Amino acid sequence: MADGSYKGAAMKRTIYIVPHTHYDVAWVFNKEDYFLIFSSIIAKACKIVEEEDFRFLIEQTYPLEMLEHRNPELFSKLQKAIMEGKIEICDGNYLMPDFMIPGSEVLVREILYGKRYCKDKFGVEVPVAWASDGFGLHAQLPQVYKKSGYRWLAFRRGLPRSIGSRLSEFMWQGLDGTKIMTHWMPLGYRAGLMLDKWEENYRHLAKLAKSSHVLMPCGSGGSMPQDDIPKRVKEWNKTHENEKMVLATPSDFFEGFEKECKNLITFQGEFYSDELENIFPDVASSRVQLRLAIRFSELDLLMAEKAASLALLQGRPYPVEIMEEMWKKMCFLGMHDIVPGTGIDEIYKEAWDYIEDIKKVSPQVVGNSIKQLMPGKEYGRYIIVFNPNSWEVGNYVEADMELTEGWSTEPGIVLDGKEVPSEAVECTRWDDGSVSRAKVGFMATIPALGCSVYRVAEKSKSFRSRIEVKDGGVKTKFFKLSVDRKTGILTVVDHDGKKLLEGNEVIIDEEIGDLYFHKSLLEGYIASEGGEGLRFGIFKPTEYKVEKGPVRTVITFKDSYYCLRWPYYLTEKYEPLLFRHRTADITKKVIVYNDIPRIDFITHLNLLQPHVRIRLKFDTCMVTPVYTRQTQFGVISLPIGKTLRESLKIPSLNWITGQEGDRGLAVLTLGVPINEIKGGVVFSTLLRSVSVLSIDGVSGPLIPVPDAQELGENTFRYSIYPYTGDWREALIHRKGFETSQPLCALQIDKKPSYKEFRSFTLEPDNLICSALKKAEDGDVLILRFFETRGEPCHAVLGVPPQITSATFTNLLEEDEGEIEISDSKIEMDVGPFEIITLKLEYTTA
């Protein structure tokens, strides 16, 4: 069986017809519409299973939770059918997420909340993961699924042609080596929807089936369950002696398949190919402001959770109800049509409301928790800086301060009785001229998952910057850089004069696509700051300045793009006299530090005209770079053949690196989508301004989405980190988290009793703590970490004295064996890319 397909023509086949519904909480209808649709579908399904030998599949628990509260009678009927095995919950996520864009913990919580609900309400486990509509699957899902109690996976999108053209069943191996038995849906989840095409579609599926068992999903969220299916099954069986059709659930299919087929080929890697089914890579740049806000909400929640857990050890009650409420809202935001931004405008009002709720609650939880960690009595003005990462971090941090009248000078920062370099980023004053509020930036070094205290005092010393500014260039101890006064293009060189980077160049493209696809009729750009594009338009620079402070130096460049200039012929000979039809105003800040080998960027964009795509171009100055990017719970190396031959579109989480020889360059994204790479050039799409949901009538209906034009003010933050050696040696995985989960500064009005707070430590440096939270059941903590360099190691977790015992758990927080604590340490061997979850019992201080 060279192609892996089933060849036993003389043997009987079983065709598993699986009636089901796919649920979108919000997409082309609003949430209330979809609840009406879902309720109608469930009522019809329950009626059919009562009257016929019928089976049905439900994917997600969010609509079940709504049904339970709003239609208890129908919920009872559904509950009975589920417990009798006539209706099966597959996947069982709270909501089916996008698997590529949200961070690791969002995906874990979707499963955690969903599976707990299934067990609590119906007494069922959920053995089948049913990824029917995610836009690609990340490479650690086999491990996530297996550690969440799944035995099998059925999915639709992302399989490369090299596999999908040959078979539909195989073993999928994750980065860590975990394998899960997997079925790919060659005709999607609607393979059996059109009853008159059963014969044709069955023949197609049978050619790819690895055994005598053929799965034919038969449903959609766009239609009602068909009550004539049982009759049609009986008719089929009368005319197909060796091809028996049964009404079934996915578990029925997998149980039969697993018994017959033991030796499957193995596929390793992520499923992110559009060769067989669209994965819509351009959704990474649809409604970018929404996507960035969702990413920041996720990071805020993770920080709040960690701070609240540490405060719990110090005796402060954990905000159980509010954290569960916020996480469920986060799960809503992570849904596969919300975070990609592919729905109608109306549905995002609720999304933005949830974002505002998380934005409001998270800082309150962090603030209250930090005050518990560093209690004080005497009055005074202090800054507590919290580090949410599991290693000591030295980084720039900004603190917002409110001051009483009488502060004649800018506030300064004092550590251990000595004033440290700081600078006022913002400052407002009372009527008498004294300072009322200030945002002060300074360098802080904070212990792992801990805090340090700084005193606020009137600034009394003047600190000299070690950064040189000369002839428009800036020189740090790490590199030299300059920003062209006419184009705003950045050039970075090392101290030997070797170019490390050229870019941060704004490019404007035509955009006539939709929420799913970028489309343009032009072969090239509308315009670029470097001068390429249509002859009619021009970028006009309006400001250039360099501000040198004691901690950092900021280069600011402003320009605007005009669609029309005059003259527009012989432009190399004549300067423009007229500028008309302004499209965008751009402000780019480039920030360098005395003591950090990182370049930070803040780009502000005021878009005045729709139907454009705006990107940033970075030339890594490498010929054949090898790219590596962060994915959920791990990293992925990109195929160099593809990155050299064609533009490869990809999503990104915190970072991506390009490396050639002993030189590398990391882009730390802070949620800004890096979604195109070709050779040594990296493109980051800031936004795509579109006005329709779908223009092809296939991805979705032709519905106006004026809010997706992204007009108005938009701000983007990202960083560049040049390094030597390998990305692992340069600890780029840590640098990515240090920018996405930065130090947090809080003003307090009482002098803390001690200078710093220490808690957990985690070594070696290839381990990352992804979560510290209160367990869903019992007065215990959950701590989760993972290996991120693909290297086995011996982990040493230092624990605070309140921790009394430890137990391994799966991702559902179910016990899997105890582990010893010795000398306030937990030690274990960890495999490459392995995810470890621990349950920690404690006594409060």
GROMACS .gro file of C-alpha atoms in nm, residues 147-498:
model
  352
  147LYS     CA    1  -0.303   1.566   2.775
  148SER     CA    2  -0.667   1.676   2.766
  149GLY     CA    3  -0.808   1.325   2.738
  150TYR     CA    4  -0.869   1.304   2.364
  151ARG     CA    5  -0.798   0.976   2.182
  152TRP     CA    6  -0.873   1.082   1.825
  153LEU     CA    7  -0.881   1.390   1.603
  154ALA     CA    8  -1.090   1.476   1.296
  155PHE     CA    9  -1.010   1.802   1.120
  156ARG     CA   10  -1.072   1.992   0.798
  157ARG     CA   11  -0.815   2.259   0.708
  158GLY     CA   12  -0.439   2.287   0.664
  159LEU     CA   13  -0.322   1.948   0.536
  160PRO     CA   14  -0.058   1.966   0.260
  161ARG     CA   15  -0.127   1.800  -0.073
  162SER     CA   16   0.158   1.553  -0.023
  163ILE     CA   17  -0.052   1.380   0.245
  164GLY     CA   18  -0.410   1.468   0.154
  165SER     CA   19  -0.383   1.349  -0.206
  166ARG     CA   20  -0.301   0.998  -0.083
  167LEU     CA   21  -0.498   0.919   0.231
  168SER     CA   22  -0.735   1.050   0.495
  169GLU     CA   23  -0.608   0.873   0.810
  170PHE     CA   24  -0.266   0.888   0.971
  171MET     CA   25  -0.089   0.951   1.300
  172TRP     CA   26  -0.015   1.316   1.370
  173GLN     CA   27   0.298   1.371   1.577
  174GLY     CA   28   0.350   1.686   1.778
  175LEU     CA   29   0.678   1.867   1.840
  176ASP     CA   30   0.735   1.665   2.157
  177GLY     CA   31   0.673   1.328   1.988
  178THR     CA   32   0.316   1.274   2.111
  179LYS     CA   33   0.098   1.104   1.849
  180ILE     CA   34  -0.276   1.110   1.798
  181MET     CA   35  -0.481   0.904   1.552
  182THR     CA   36  -0.613   1.154   1.298
  183HIS     CA   37  -0.875   1.170   1.024
  184TRP     CA   38  -0.870   1.444   0.763
  185MET     CA   39  -1.207   1.539   0.613
  186PRO     CA   40  -1.133   1.536   0.237
  187LEU     CA   41  -1.473   1.688   0.151
  188GLY     CA   42  -1.509   1.892   0.468
  189TYR     CA   43  -1.781   1.849   0.725
  190ARG     CA   44  -2.057   1.869   0.460
  191ALA     CA   45  -1.950   1.554   0.268
  192GLY     CA   46  -2.290   1.390   0.319
  193LEU     CA   47  -2.507   1.701   0.330
  194MET     CA   48  -2.643   1.666  -0.023
  195LEU     CA   49  -2.816   1.328  -0.013
  196ASP     CA   50  -2.827   1.293  -0.392
  197LYS     CA   51  -2.445   1.312  -0.398
  198TRP     CA   52  -2.382   1.031  -0.151
  199GLU     CA   53  -2.267   0.790  -0.420
  200GLU     CA   54  -2.025   1.036  -0.580
  201ASN     CA   55  -1.884   1.162  -0.252
  202TYR     CA   56  -1.853   0.816  -0.104
  203ARG     CA   57  -1.641   0.701  -0.402
  204HIS     CA   58  -1.409   0.998  -0.348
  205LEU     CA   59  -1.376   0.932   0.026
  206ALA     CA   60  -1.326   0.559  -0.025
  207LYS     CA   61  -1.023   0.618  -0.247
  208LEU     CA   62  -0.847   0.795   0.040
  209ALA     CA   63  -0.968   0.577   0.327
  210LYS     CA   64  -0.696   0.378   0.501
  211SER     CA   65  -0.935   0.099   0.603
  212SER     CA   66  -1.279  -0.042   0.534
  213HIS     CA   67  -1.424   0.233   0.754
  214VAL     CA   68  -1.531   0.554   0.576
  215LEU     CA   69  -1.637   0.867   0.767
  216MET     CA   70  -1.897   1.088   0.597
  217PRO     CA   71  -1.996   1.396   0.801
  218CYS     CA   72  -2.348   1.500   0.712
  219GLY     CA   73  -2.439   1.842   0.840
  220SER     CA   74  -2.382   2.216   0.857
  221GLY     CA   75  -2.468   2.514   1.068
  222GLY     CA   76  -2.639   2.650   0.759
  223SER     CA   77  -2.926   2.400   0.751
  224MET     CA   78  -3.162   2.194   0.966
  225PRO     CA   79  -3.108   1.822   1.039
  226GLN     CA   80  -3.268   1.618   0.761
  227ASP     CA   81  -3.533   1.381   0.893
  228ASP     CA   82  -3.529   1.173   0.574
  229ILE     CA   83  -3.173   1.057   0.636
  230PRO     CA   84  -3.277   0.731   0.814
  231LYS     CA   85  -3.498   0.642   0.519
  232ARG     CA   86  -3.221   0.717   0.269
  233VAL     CA   87  -2.976   0.504   0.468
  234LYS     CA   88  -3.215   0.209   0.447
  235GLU     CA   89  -3.256   0.261   0.073
  236TRP     CA   90  -2.878   0.272   0.027
  237ASN     CA   91  -2.828  -0.054   0.213
  238LYS     CA   92  -3.081  -0.229  -0.011
  239THR     CA   93  -2.867  -0.157  -0.317
  240HIS     CA   94  -2.513  -0.172  -0.173
  241GLU     CA   95  -2.447  -0.520  -0.036
  242ASN     CA   96  -2.076  -0.469   0.041
  243GLU     CA   97  -2.096  -0.103   0.136
  244LYS     CA   98  -2.308  -0.081   0.445
  245MET     CA   99  -2.414   0.263   0.562
  246VAL     CA  100  -2.482   0.329   0.933
  247LEU     CA  101  -2.598   0.630   1.126
  248ALA     CA  102  -2.319   0.689   1.371
  249THR     CA  103  -2.107   0.921   1.578
  250PRO     CA  104  -1.735   0.993   1.522
  251SER     CA  105  -1.652   0.768   1.818
  252ASP     CA  106  -1.819   0.477   1.637
  253PHE     CA  107  -1.602   0.540   1.332
  254PHE     CA  108  -1.276   0.570   1.526
  255GLU     CA  109  -1.342   0.261   1.738
  256GLY     CA  110  -1.396   0.053   1.427
  257PHE     CA  111  -1.104   0.208   1.244
  258GLU     CA  112  -0.865   0.166   1.538
  259LYS     CA  113  -0.939  -0.207   1.567
  260GLU     CA  114  -0.865  -0.269   1.202
  261CYS     CA  115  -0.576  -0.036   1.121
  262LYS     CA  116  -0.270  -0.043   1.345
  263ASN     CA  117   0.017   0.069   1.121
  264LEU     CA  118  -0.042   0.425   1.004
  265ILE     CA  119   0.205   0.665   0.852
  266THR     CA  120   0.312   0.955   1.073
  267PHE     CA  121   0.301   1.322   0.983
  268GLN     CA  122   0.492   1.574   1.197
  269GLY     CA  123   0.450   1.949   1.190
  270GLU     CA  124   0.176   2.205   1.182
  271PHE     CA  125  -0.122   2.198   0.948
  272TYR     CA  126  -0.096   2.534   0.777
  273SER     CA  127  -0.117   2.469   0.405
  274ASP     CA  128  -0.381   2.604   0.168
  275GLU     CA  129  -0.307   2.347  -0.105
  276LEU     CA  130  -0.625   2.148  -0.040
  277GLU     CA  131  -0.846   2.373   0.172
  278ASN     CA  132  -0.831   2.747   0.240
  279ILE     CA  133  -0.666   2.852   0.565
  280PHE     CA  134  -0.703   3.222   0.487
  281PRO     CA  135  -0.360   3.354   0.598
  282ASP     CA  136  -0.471   3.712   0.530
  283VAL     CA  137  -0.720   3.699   0.819
  284ALA     CA  138  -0.414   3.764   1.037
  285SER     CA  139  -0.431   4.123   0.914
  286SER     CA  140  -0.811   4.173   0.911
  287ARG     CA  141  -0.941   4.408   1.183
  288VAL     CA  142  -0.589   4.435   1.324
  289GLN     CA  143  -0.686   4.675   1.602
  290LEU     CA  144  -0.933   4.418   1.732
  291ARG     CA  145  -0.676   4.144   1.711
  292LEU     CA  146  -0.415   4.350   1.899
  293ALA     CA  147  -0.669   4.437   2.168
  294ILE     CA  148  -0.757   4.068   2.210
  295ARG     CA  149  -0.389   3.977   2.239
  296PHE     CA  150  -0.329   4.241   2.505
  297SER     CA  151  -0.641   4.123   2.692
  298GLU     CA  152  -0.500   3.771   2.700
  299LEU     CA  153  -0.165   3.895   2.833
  300ASP     CA  154  -0.337   4.115   3.093
  301LEU     CA  155  -0.538   3.816   3.218
  302LEU     CA  156  -0.229   3.597   3.247
  303MET     CA  157  -0.053   3.864   3.452
  304ALA     CA  158  -0.357   3.913   3.674
  305GLU     CA  159  -0.384   3.538   3.729
  306LYS     CA  160  -0.019   3.508   3.831
  307ALA     CA  161  -0.036   3.806   4.067
  308ALA     CA  162  -0.359   3.679   4.227
  309SER     CA  163  -0.205   3.334   4.278
  310LEU     CA  164   0.099   3.478   4.454
  311ALA     CA  165  -0.127   3.695   4.669
  312LEU     CA  166  -0.330   3.385   4.757
  313LEU     CA  167  -0.017   3.236   4.917
  314GLN     CA  168   0.004   3.551   5.126
  315GLY     CA  169  -0.353   3.515   5.249
  316ARG     CA  170  -0.553   3.723   5.002
  317PRO     CA  171  -0.867   3.546   4.871
  318TYR     CA  172  -0.842   3.450   4.505
  319PRO     CA  173  -1.104   3.628   4.286
  320VAL     CA  174  -1.249   3.299   4.161
  321GLU     CA  175  -1.575   3.419   4.012
  322ILE     CA  176  -1.438   3.729   3.842
  323MET     CA  177  -1.141   3.540   3.692
  324GLU     CA  178  -1.368   3.267   3.555
  325GLU     CA  179  -1.597   3.531   3.408
  326MET     CA  180  -1.305   3.710   3.243
  327TRP     CA  181  -1.153   3.388   3.109
  328LYS     CA  182  -1.485   3.283   2.956
  329LYS     CA  183  -1.501   3.622   2.788
  330MET     CA  184  -1.147   3.562   2.667
  331CYS     CA  185  -1.258   3.227   2.525
  332PHE     CA  186  -1.534   3.409   2.339
  333LEU     CA  187  -1.273   3.644   2.194
  334GLY     CA  188  -1.058   3.348   2.088
  335MET     CA  189  -1.339   3.191   1.884
  336HIS     CA  190  -1.256   3.107   1.522
  337ASP     CA  191  -1.460   3.391   1.369
  338ILE     CA  192  -1.398   3.654   1.638
  339VAL     CA  193  -1.020   3.684   1.671
  340PRO     CA  194  -0.958   3.647   1.294
  341GLY     CA  195  -1.203   3.935   1.241
  342THR     CA  196  -1.404   3.755   0.971
  343GLY     CA  197  -1.757   3.840   1.085
  344ILE     CA  198  -2.008   4.120   1.034
  345ASP     CA  199  -1.948   4.452   1.209
  346GLU     CA  200  -2.239   4.407   1.449
  347ILE     CA  201  -2.088   4.113   1.638
  348TYR     CA  202  -1.777   4.301   1.744
  349LYS     CA  203  -1.959   4.539   1.976
  350GLU     CA  204  -1.983   4.257   2.228
  351ALA     CA  205  -1.620   4.166   2.162
  352TRP     CA  206  -1.507   4.521   2.236
  353ASP     CA  207  -1.726   4.525   2.550
  354TYR     CA  208  -1.548   4.210   2.669
  355ILE     CA  209  -1.209   4.364   2.589
  356GLU     CA  210  -1.299   4.670   2.796
  357ASP     CA  211  -1.413   4.447   3.084
  358ILE     CA  212  -1.081   4.260   3.087
  359LYS     CA  213  -0.889   4.585   3.047
  360LYS     CA  214  -1.069   4.723   3.353
  361VAL     CA  215  -1.060   4.417   3.577
  362SER     CA  216  -0.707   4.288   3.515
  363PRO     CA  217  -0.518   4.597   3.644
  364GLN     CA  218  -0.743   4.602   3.951
  365VAL     CA  219  -0.658   4.239   4.027
  366VAL     CA  220  -0.288   4.301   3.967
  367GLY     CA  221  -0.287   4.614   4.182
  368ASN     CA  222  -0.472   4.460   4.475
  369SER     CA  223  -0.255   4.149   4.459
  370ILE     CA  224   0.076   4.335   4.445
  371LYS     CA  225  -0.023   4.541   4.747
  372GLN     CA  226  -0.080   4.212   4.931
  373LEU     CA  227   0.267   4.091   4.831
  374MET     CA  228   0.434   4.410   4.956
  375PRO     CA  229   0.233   4.537   5.255
  376GLY     CA  230   0.336   4.857   5.429
  377LYS     CA  231   0.235   5.094   5.707
  378GLU     CA  232   0.428   5.420   5.696
  379TYR     CA  233   0.310   5.686   5.452
  380GLY     CA  234   0.532   5.747   5.152
  381ARG     CA  235   0.549   5.744   4.774
  382TYR     CA  236   0.680   5.422   4.626
  383ILE     CA  237   0.676   5.224   4.305
  384ILE     CA  238   0.643   4.846   4.311
  385VAL     CA  239   0.757   4.672   3.992
  386PHE     CA  240   0.617   4.324   3.926
  387ASN     CA  241   0.778   4.066   3.698
  388PRO     CA  242   0.527   3.811   3.556
  389ASN     CA  243   0.801   3.599   3.398
  390SER     CA  244   0.964   3.292   3.553
  391TRP     CA  245   1.319   3.432   3.538
  392GLU     CA  246   1.487   3.750   3.657
  393VAL     CA  247   1.422   4.033   3.412
  394GLY     CA  248   1.616   4.354   3.362
  395ASN     CA  249   1.420   4.590   3.139
  396TYR     CA  250   1.291   4.939   3.086
  397VAL     CA  251   0.965   5.013   3.265
  398GLU     CA  252   0.738   5.316   3.290
  399ALA     CA  253   0.546   5.414   3.604
  400ASP     CA  254   0.242   5.642   3.616
  401MET     CA  255   0.248   5.872   3.918
  402GLU     CA  256  -0.002   6.105   4.079
  403LEU     CA  257   0.156   6.376   4.297
  404THR     CA  258   0.034   6.638   4.539
  405GLU     CA  259   0.109   7.008   4.499
  406GLY     CA  260   0.460   7.114   4.580
  407TRP     CA  261   0.666   6.895   4.347
  408SER     CA  262   0.870   7.168   4.185
  409THR     CA  263   1.088   6.929   3.985
  410GLU     CA  264   1.022   6.612   3.792
  411PRO     CA  265   1.000   6.301   4.012
  412GLY     CA  266   1.304   6.075   4.031
  413ILE     CA  267   1.354   5.710   4.126
  414VAL     CA  268   1.556   5.591   4.425
  415LEU     CA  269   1.680   5.235   4.488
  416ASP     CA  270   1.866   5.139   4.806
  417GLY     CA  271   1.909   5.505   4.897
  418LYS     CA  272   2.062   5.601   4.561
  419GLU     CA  273   1.892   5.785   4.281
  420VAL     CA  274   1.896   5.590   3.955
  421PRO     CA  275   1.875   5.724   3.598
  422SER     CA  276   1.519   5.804   3.499
  423GLU     CA  277   1.334   6.031   3.262
  424ALA     CA  278   0.992   6.190   3.252
  425VAL     CA  279   0.810   6.059   2.946
  426GLU     CA  280   0.502   6.265   3.021
  427CYS     CA  281   0.443   6.542   3.273
  428THR     CA  282   0.143   6.761   3.367
  429ARG     CA  283   0.144   7.045   3.620
  430TRP     CA  284  -0.082   7.223   3.866
  431ASP     CA  285  -0.170   7.588   3.817
  432ASP     CA  286   0.125   7.689   4.037
  433GLY     CA  287   0.365   7.506   3.808
  434SER     CA  288   0.430   7.209   4.035
  435VAL     CA  289   0.407   6.858   3.894
  436SER     CA  290   0.066   6.690   3.930
  437ARG     CA  291   0.113   6.375   3.721
  438ALA     CA  292   0.406   6.212   3.553
  439LYS     CA  293   0.501   5.901   3.360
  440VAL     CA  294   0.860   5.815   3.451
  441GLY     CA  295   1.077   5.559   3.274
  442PHE     CA  296   1.373   5.376   3.426
  443MET     CA  297   1.564   5.049   3.419
  444ALA     CA  298   1.455   4.786   3.671
  445THR     CA  299   1.586   4.439   3.755
  446ILE     CA  300   1.315   4.224   3.914
  447PRO     CA  301   1.329   3.865   4.049
  448ALA     CA  302   1.133   3.585   3.884
  449LEU     CA  303   0.759   3.608   3.955
  450GLY     CA  304   0.846   3.871   4.211
  451CYS     CA  305   0.857   4.239   4.298
  452SER     CA  306   1.106   4.512   4.385
  453VAL     CA  307   1.041   4.847   4.553
  454TYR     CA  308   1.157   5.189   4.435
  455ARG     CA  309   1.108   5.519   4.619
  456VAL     CA  310   0.973   5.828   4.445
  457ALA     CA  311   1.165   6.148   4.523
  458GLU     CA  312   1.221   6.485   4.364
  459LYS     CA  313   1.485   6.453   4.099
  460SER     CA  314   1.817   6.583   4.233
  461LYS     CA  315   2.080   6.440   3.999
  462SER     CA  316   2.150   6.474   3.631
  463PHE     CA  317   2.260   6.155   3.458
  464ARG     CA  318   2.454   6.151   3.133
  465SER     CA  319   2.348   5.923   2.853
  466ARG     CA  320   2.606   5.681   2.717
  467ILE     CA  321   2.443   5.705   2.373
  468GLU     CA  322   2.618   5.929   2.121
  469VAL     CA  323   2.417   6.145   1.881
  470LYS     CA  324   2.623   6.288   1.597
  471ASP     CA  325   2.554   6.398   1.239
  472GLY     CA  326   2.205   6.254   1.250
  473GLY     CA  327   2.329   5.913   1.361
  474VAL     CA  328   2.292   5.738   1.694
  475LYS     CA  329   2.558   5.515   1.844
  476THR     CA  330   2.502   5.278   2.136
  477LYS     CA  331   2.747   5.030   2.282
  478PHE     CA  332   2.572   4.763   2.075
  479PHE     CA  333   2.528   4.915   1.728
  480LYS     CA  334   2.496   5.234   1.523
  481LEU     CA  335   2.177   5.344   1.355
  482SER     CA  336   2.033   5.626   1.152
  483VAL     CA  337   1.694   5.727   1.015
  484ASP     CA  338   1.688   5.891   0.672
  485ARG     CA  339   1.548   6.242   0.711
  486LYS     CA  340   1.359   6.220   0.378
  487THR     CA  341   1.229   5.862   0.377
  488GLY     CA  342   1.221   5.756   0.741
  489ILE     CA  343   1.402   5.432   0.652
  490LEU     CA  344   1.615   5.293   0.934
  491THR     CA  345   1.967   5.158   0.884
  492VAL     CA  346   2.147   4.961   1.156
  493VAL     CA  347   2.516   4.862   1.138
  494ASP     CA  348   2.751   4.699   1.384
  495HIS     CA  349   3.066   4.873   1.507
  496ASP     CA  350   3.265   4.717   1.223
  497GLY     CA  351   3.034   4.884   0.971
  498LYS     CA  352   2.851   4.567   0.866
   0.00000   0.00000   0.00000
